[in-house]
Amino acid sequence: MSNINSSFNHKKYRAYPSIPKTDRRWPDQSIKAAPLWCSVDLRDGNQALIEPMSPSQKLDMFKLLVDVGFKEIEVGFPAASAPDFDFVRQLIEQDLIPDDVTIQVLTQAREPLIARSFAALKGAKKAIVHLYNSTSTVQREQVFKKSRDEIKTLAIQGARWMQEFAAAQSETKWSFQYSPESFTGTEREYALEVCNAVINVWQPTPDNKVIINLPSTVETSTPNVYADQIEWICDNISHRQSVSISLHTHNDRGCGVAASELGVLAGADRIEGTLLGNGERTGNMDIVTMAMNIYSQGIDPKLDFSDMDRIIATIERCTQLAVHPRHPYAGELVFAAFSGSHQDAINKCMAIDAAQRIEKPETQWQVAYLPIDPRDLGRTYQQVIRINSQSGKGGVAYILEQDYGIQMPRWMQVDFSPHVQQHAERSESEVSATIIHDIFSSTYLAAQKTASIDNYQLNRQSNADSLEAQILDTNNGAVTINGQGKGVLDAFVKGLSASIGSDIVLIDYSEHALPSKKGAENEQAEAIAYVQLSVQGARYCAAAKCHDIVTASLQAVLNAVTRSGATCQRSKAELAAV
């Protein structure tokens, strides 16, 4: 493609500089415990919505965040808007904040805004006031047109004003937080200089820490560079034991989660983000994804996402943003397997897992294609195997077993799969469990409507069993089958062979009890039998259900014969009687 007169021109950009760091340690670290989480859904997430949340939606979101387990929640920017101010007041005045939860508000480093923020927090038991001002090169030079010293002075003065207002409201336990906005667009030595200046004002102690938040306001580098920046700050910041290093990454390059994870390896203590990543432009760091990544490594994330459907429903209702079906952990299809080979592997692995957990409930999860157990998020196994034209016999068999208790033997799975495949290709859509069951019934059970076992008499002898069975055939009326063989099925097959005048061979047979239906605990369990016959050299499969396993077995054989197109003929005696 020609670049002549094209606006797509990579030469207008420059590479983000790497850090010449020879002592980096974070690549050899691993996450061993969850960081402290702070949700910014009600502030950063809310300001990114086309239609900001209503008061009732905000309250629903706050309650969800509390239920999930957040101990720090940024509830708004009360100095920026009346709705945010009123919401903070509602939480405090109606005593809606649990004792173990600390609310946080954001403010710029301007005295009237700081005053308004403290007014909003009047009467709070404890609160974090989050102070920020932009320190980046482009903001200083092109937006504010201020020098480094002027920007640093603004941060210092903001920190002093916060101290003064906090002293005037001593009934509240205050925590202070500072963000050099656009930290990743700021020279790191200068960012450190400003942060240390603010820390020097606040004079934190190990028992009364301050939070230094290092935002990737616009993601501009690979996550490893961000990790280098965080490790460098951790190594050089003053009062490190009295400072909680916090990260606030955005997702412009699609690496917000990765940047935060590597930042934790580099020494960060705290993470700010939103549930499912809603935020400015491409979004904030997705706390669900990062927390579940930690969970999948056998570490308690200190957040509870076991009711994922409720979480998604609340977020979609409050933000009016749909969750992508492939969103990590939360999407409708993230645990779904359509591929036949994937379904077969999942089916086999889950059968092994279920068997192992009977004896050892603490068995570690090892299932192909599923990084975590979907049940941990409130998802059912019915949502794992999804059937379309790409699916195979294992997935179809799994659906029938999970939803209907039908445990098709493998030879029937092979026979049945093409029937579902043909339906999927014709419909060009996903095939539901109900439709799969309908196809199974019409393929293997429907023959019972044209020819059925009425009754039978079995005479067991030492050398051979003798069977007499009465069949009701819609075409030929009542037909009696007589046969002898080694067992009831052998006798019936031989009797059928004589009746239809064709060579019939029983190839395979399987049977099992079906699960009892709800409300039918005292009734006899229904059984299902599966057979594969050879009729004149061609193979036919069929199945049948009945409370009597012998009747089910005989009917399955009869269904297979009916599928072959053969019909039972009346004997001369029966014809004479008619």
mmCIF file with all atom_site columns, N, CA and C in Angstrom, residues 169-202:
data_model
loop_
_atom_site.group_PDB
_atom_site.id
_atom_site.type_symbol
_atom_site.label_atom_id
_atom_site.label_alt_id
_atom_site.label_comp_id
_atom_site.label_asym_id
_atom_site.label_entity_id
_atom_site.label_seq_id
_atom_site.pdbx_PDB_ins_code
_atom_site.Cartn_x
_atom_site.Cartn_y
_atom_site.Cartn_z
_atom_site.occupancy
_atom_site.B_iso_or_equiv
_atom_site.pdbx_formal_charge
_atom_site.auth_seq_id
_atom_site.auth_comp_id
_atom_site.auth_asym_id
_atom_site.auth_atom_id
_atom_site.pdbx_PDB_model_num
ATOM 1   N N  . GLN A 1 169 ? -10.243 19.323 61.103 1.00 0.00 ? 169 GLN A N  1
ATOM 2   C CA . GLN A 1 169 ? -11.264 18.280 61.222 1.00 0.00 ? 169 GLN A CA 1
ATOM 3   C C  . GLN A 1 169 ? -10.618 17.049 61.856 1.00 0.00 ? 169 GLN A C  1
ATOM 4   N N  . SER A 1 170 ? -10.177 17.221 63.062 1.00 0.00 ? 170 SER A N  1
ATOM 5   C CA . SER A 1 170 ? -9.380  16.190 63.724 1.00 0.00 ? 170 SER A CA 1
ATOM 6   C C  . SER A 1 170 ? -10.192 14.969 64.134 1.00 0.00 ? 170 SER A C  1
ATOM 7   N N  . GLU A 1 171 ? -11.523 15.040 64.043 1.00 0.00 ? 171 GLU A N  1
ATOM 8   C CA . GLU A 1 171 ? -12.336 13.875 64.407 1.00 0.00 ? 171 GLU A CA 1
ATOM 9   C C  . GLU A 1 171 ? -12.202 12.751 63.375 1.00 0.00 ? 171 GLU A C  1
ATOM 10  N N  . THR A 1 172 ? -11.689 13.063 62.215 1.00 0.00 ? 172 THR A N  1
ATOM 11  C CA . THR A 1 172 ? -11.504 12.075 61.153 1.00 0.00 ? 172 THR A CA 1
ATOM 12  C C  . THR A 1 172 ? -10.061 11.586 61.150 1.00 0.00 ? 172 THR A C  1
ATOM 13  N N  . LYS A 1 173 ? -9.881  10.289 60.932 1.00 0.00 ? 173 LYS A N  1
ATOM 14  C CA . LYS A 1 173 ? -8.542  9.738  60.757 1.00 0.00 ? 173 LYS A CA 1
ATOM 15  C C  . LYS A 1 173 ? -8.161  9.909  59.297 1.00 0.00 ? 173 LYS A C  1
ATOM 16  N N  . TRP A 1 174 ? -7.197  10.793 59.042 1.00 0.00 ? 174 TRP A N  1
ATOM 17  C CA . TRP A 1 174 ? -6.850  11.156 57.677 1.00 0.00 ? 174 TRP A CA 1
ATOM 18  C C  . TRP A 1 174 ? -5.647  10.367 57.161 1.00 0.00 ? 174 TRP A C  1
ATOM 19  N N  . SER A 1 175 ? -5.701  10.037 55.888 1.00 0.00 ? 175 SER A N  1
ATOM 20  C CA . SER A 1 175 ? -4.546  9.525  55.169 1.00 0.00 ? 175 SER A CA 1
ATOM 21  C C  . SER A 1 175 ? -4.356  10.407 53.940 1.00 0.00 ? 175 SER A C  1
ATOM 22  N N  . PHE A 1 176 ? -3.094  10.628 53.581 1.00 0.00 ? 176 PHE A N  1
ATOM 23  C CA . PHE A 1 176 ? -2.786  11.505 52.448 1.00 0.00 ? 176 PHE A CA 1
ATOM 24  C C  . PHE A 1 176 ? -2.198  10.697 51.297 1.00 0.00 ? 176 PHE A C  1
ATOM 25  N N  . GLN A 1 177 ? -2.580  11.105 50.106 1.00 0.00 ? 177 GLN A N  1
ATOM 26  C CA . GLN A 1 177 ? -2.053  10.462 48.895 1.00 0.00 ? 177 GLN A CA 1
ATOM 27  C C  . GLN A 1 177 ? -1.669  11.547 47.899 1.00 0.00 ? 177 GLN A C  1
ATOM 28  N N  . TYR A 1 178 ? -0.545  11.312 47.227 1.00 0.00 ? 178 TYR A N  1
ATOM 29  C CA . TYR A 1 178 ? -0.106  12.267 46.201 1.00 0.00 ? 178 TYR A CA 1
ATOM 30  C C  . TYR A 1 178 ? 0.213   11.534 44.902 1.00 0.00 ? 178 TYR A C  1
ATOM 31  N N  . SER A 1 179 ? -0.260  12.125 43.786 1.00 0.00 ? 179 SER A N  1
ATOM 32  C CA . SER A 1 179 ? 0.050   11.588 42.464 1.00 0.00 ? 179 SER A CA 1
ATOM 33  C C  . SER A 1 179 ? 0.707   12.663 41.606 1.00 0.00 ? 179 SER A C  1
ATOM 34  N N  . PRO A 1 180 ? 1.912   12.390 41.115 1.00 0.00 ? 180 PRO A N  1
ATOM 35  C CA . PRO A 1 180 ? 2.449   13.231 40.046 1.00 0.00 ? 180 PRO A CA 1
ATOM 36  C C  . PRO A 1 180 ? 1.783   12.772 38.745 1.00 0.00 ? 180 PRO A C  1
ATOM 37  N N  . GLU A 1 181 ? 0.669   13.432 38.371 1.00 0.00 ? 181 GLU A N  1
ATOM 38  C CA . GLU A 1 181 ? -0.082  12.976 37.209 1.00 0.00 ? 181 GLU A CA 1
ATOM 39  C C  . GLU A 1 181 ? 0.832   12.889 35.985 1.00 0.00 ? 181 GLU A C  1
ATOM 40  N N  . SER A 1 182 ? 0.554   11.877 35.148 1.00 0.00 ? 182 SER A N  1
ATOM 41  C CA . SER A 1 182 ? 1.405   11.605 33.986 1.00 0.00 ? 182 SER A CA 1
ATOM 42  C C  . SER A 1 182 ? 2.843   11.319 34.417 1.00 0.00 ? 182 SER A C  1
ATOM 43  N N  . PHE A 1 183 ? 2.951   10.500 35.456 1.00 0.00 ? 183 PHE A N  1
ATOM 44  C CA . PHE A 1 183 ? 4.269   10.124 35.967 1.00 0.00 ? 183 PHE A CA 1
ATOM 45  C C  . PHE A 1 183 ? 5.159   9.566  34.858 1.00 0.00 ? 183 PHE A C  1
ATOM 46  N N  . THR A 1 184 ? 4.602   8.732  33.995 1.00 0.00 ? 184 THR A N  1
ATOM 47  C CA . THR A 1 184 ? 5.443   8.111  32.951 1.00 0.00 ? 184 THR A CA 1
ATOM 48  C C  . THR A 1 184 ? 5.852   9.110  31.875 1.00 0.00 ? 184 THR A C  1
ATOM 49  N N  . GLY A 1 185 ? 5.219   10.298 31.851 1.00 0.00 ? 185 GLY A N  1
ATOM 50  C CA . GLY A 1 185 ? 5.637   11.335 30.921 1.00 0.00 ? 185 GLY A CA 1
ATOM 51  C C  . GLY A 1 185 ? 6.510   12.382 31.581 1.00 0.00 ? 185 GLY A C  1
ATOM 52  N N  . THR A 1 186 ? 6.953   12.062 32.801 1.00 0.00 ? 186 THR A N  1
ATOM 53  C CA . THR A 1 186 ? 7.780   12.978 33.586 1.00 0.00 ? 186 THR A CA 1
ATOM 54  C C  . THR A 1 186 ? 9.194   12.425 33.703 1.00 0.00 ? 186 THR A C  1
ATOM 55  N N  . GLU A 1 187 ? 10.182  13.295 33.632 1.00 0.00 ? 187 GLU A N  1
ATOM 56  C CA . GLU A 1 187 ? 11.550  12.846 33.865 1.00 0.00 ? 187 GLU A CA 1
ATOM 57  C C  . GLU A 1 187 ? 11.615  12.208 35.253 1.00 0.00 ? 187 GLU A C  1
ATOM 58  N N  . ARG A 1 188 ? 12.191  11.007 35.342 1.00 0.00 ? 188 ARG A N  1
ATOM 59  C CA . ARG A 1 188 ? 12.063  10.261 36.597 1.00 0.00 ? 188 ARG A CA 1
ATOM 60  C C  . ARG A 1 188 ? 12.777  10.956 37.756 1.00 0.00 ? 188 ARG A C  1
ATOM 61  N N  . GLU A 1 189 ? 13.893  11.638 37.495 1.00 0.00 ? 189 GLU A N  1
ATOM 62  C CA . GLU A 1 189 ? 14.574  12.345 38.580 1.00 0.00 ? 189 GLU A CA 1
ATOM 63  C C  . GLU A 1 189 ? 13.709  13.490 39.101 1.00 0.00 ? 189 GLU A C  1
ATOM 64  N N  . TYR A 1 190 ? 13.013  14.135 38.173 1.00 0.00 ? 190 TYR A N  1
ATOM 65  C CA . TYR A 1 190 ? 12.149  15.247 38.586 1.00 0.00 ? 190 TYR A CA 1
ATOM 66  C C  . TYR A 1 190 ? 10.907  14.722 39.314 1.00 0.00 ? 190 TYR A C  1
ATOM 67  N N  . ALA A 1 191 ? 10.331  13.639 38.819 1.00 0.00 ? 191 ALA A N  1
ATOM 68  C CA . ALA A 1 191 ? 9.181   13.043 39.511 1.00 0.00 ? 191 ALA A CA 1
ATOM 69  C C  . ALA A 1 191 ? 9.568   12.682 40.942 1.00 0.00 ? 191 ALA A C  1
ATOM 70  N N  . LEU A 1 192 ? 10.756  12.105 41.120 1.00 0.00 ? 192 LEU A N  1
ATOM 71  C CA . LEU A 1 192 ? 11.247  11.756 42.456 1.00 0.00 ? 192 LEU A CA 1
ATOM 72  C C  . LEU A 1 192 ? 11.404  13.017 43.307 1.00 0.00 ? 192 LEU A C  1
ATOM 73  N N  . GLU A 1 193 ? 11.926  14.071 42.709 1.00 0.00 ? 193 GLU A N  1
ATOM 74  C CA . GLU A 1 193 ? 12.141  15.329 43.435 1.00 0.00 ? 193 GLU A CA 1
ATOM 75  C C  . GLU A 1 193 ? 10.822  15.889 43.963 1.00 0.00 ? 193 GLU A C  1
ATOM 76  N N  . VAL A 1 194 ? 9.794   15.872 43.145 1.00 0.00 ? 194 VAL A N  1
ATOM 77  C CA . VAL A 1 194 ? 8.496   16.405 43.561 1.00 0.00 ? 194 VAL A CA 1
ATOM 78  C C  . VAL A 1 194 ? 7.880   15.523 44.647 1.00 0.00 ? 194 VAL A C  1
ATOM 79  N N  . CYS A 1 195 ? 7.936   14.207 44.446 1.00 0.00 ? 195 CYS A N  1
ATOM 80  C CA . CYS A 1 195 ? 7.362   13.296 45.449 1.00 0.00 ? 195 CYS A CA 1
ATOM 81  C C  . CYS A 1 195 ? 8.063   13.454 46.791 1.00 0.00 ? 195 CYS A C  1
ATOM 82  N N  . ASN A 1 196 ? 9.392   13.552 46.779 1.00 0.00 ? 196 ASN A N  1
ATOM 83  C CA . ASN A 1 196 ? 10.135  13.708 48.025 1.00 0.00 ? 196 ASN A CA 1
ATOM 84  C C  . ASN A 1 196 ? 9.802   15.040 48.711 1.00 0.00 ? 196 ASN A C  1
ATOM 85  N N  . ALA A 1 197 ? 9.534   16.052 47.899 1.00 0.00 ? 197 ALA A N  1
ATOM 86  C CA . ALA A 1 197 ? 9.174   17.350 48.477 1.00 0.00 ? 197 ALA A CA 1
ATOM 87  C C  . ALA A 1 197 ? 7.826   17.263 49.197 1.00 0.00 ? 197 ALA A C  1
ATOM 88  N N  . VAL A 1 198 ? 6.878   16.564 48.607 1.00 0.00 ? 198 VAL A N  1
ATOM 89  C CA . VAL A 1 198 ? 5.569   16.388 49.252 1.00 0.00 ? 198 VAL A CA 1
ATOM 90  C C  . VAL A 1 198 ? 5.713   15.537 50.513 1.00 0.00 ? 198 VAL A C  1
ATOM 91  N N  . ILE A 1 199 ? 6.502   14.466 50.421 1.00 0.00 ? 199 ILE A N  1
ATOM 92  C CA . ILE A 1 199 ? 6.717   13.598 51.584 1.00 0.00 ? 199 ILE A CA 1
ATOM 93  C C  . ILE A 1 199 ? 7.356   14.393 52.730 1.00 0.00 ? 199 ILE A C  1
ATOM 94  N N  . ASN A 1 200 ? 8.253   15.289 52.387 1.00 0.00 ? 200 ASN A N  1
ATOM 95  C CA . ASN A 1 200 ? 8.924   16.092 53.406 1.00 0.00 ? 200 ASN A CA 1
ATOM 96  C C  . ASN A 1 200 ? 7.940   16.996 54.144 1.00 0.00 ? 200 ASN A C  1
ATOM 97  N N  . VAL A 1 201 ? 6.889   17.442 53.448 1.00 0.00 ? 201 VAL A N  1
ATOM 98  C CA . VAL A 1 201 ? 5.848   18.245 54.095 1.00 0.00 ? 201 VAL A CA 1
ATOM 99  C C  . VAL A 1 201 ? 5.044   17.384 55.055 1.00 0.00 ? 201 VAL A C  1
ATOM 100 N N  . TRP A 1 202 ? 4.664   16.218 54.597 1.00 0.00 ? 202 TRP A N  1
ATOM 101 C CA . TRP A 1 202 ? 3.746   15.378 55.374 1.00 0.00 ? 202 TRP A CA 1
ATOM 102 C C  . TRP A 1 202 ? 4.441   14.603 56.500 1.00 0.00 ? 202 TRP A C  1
#
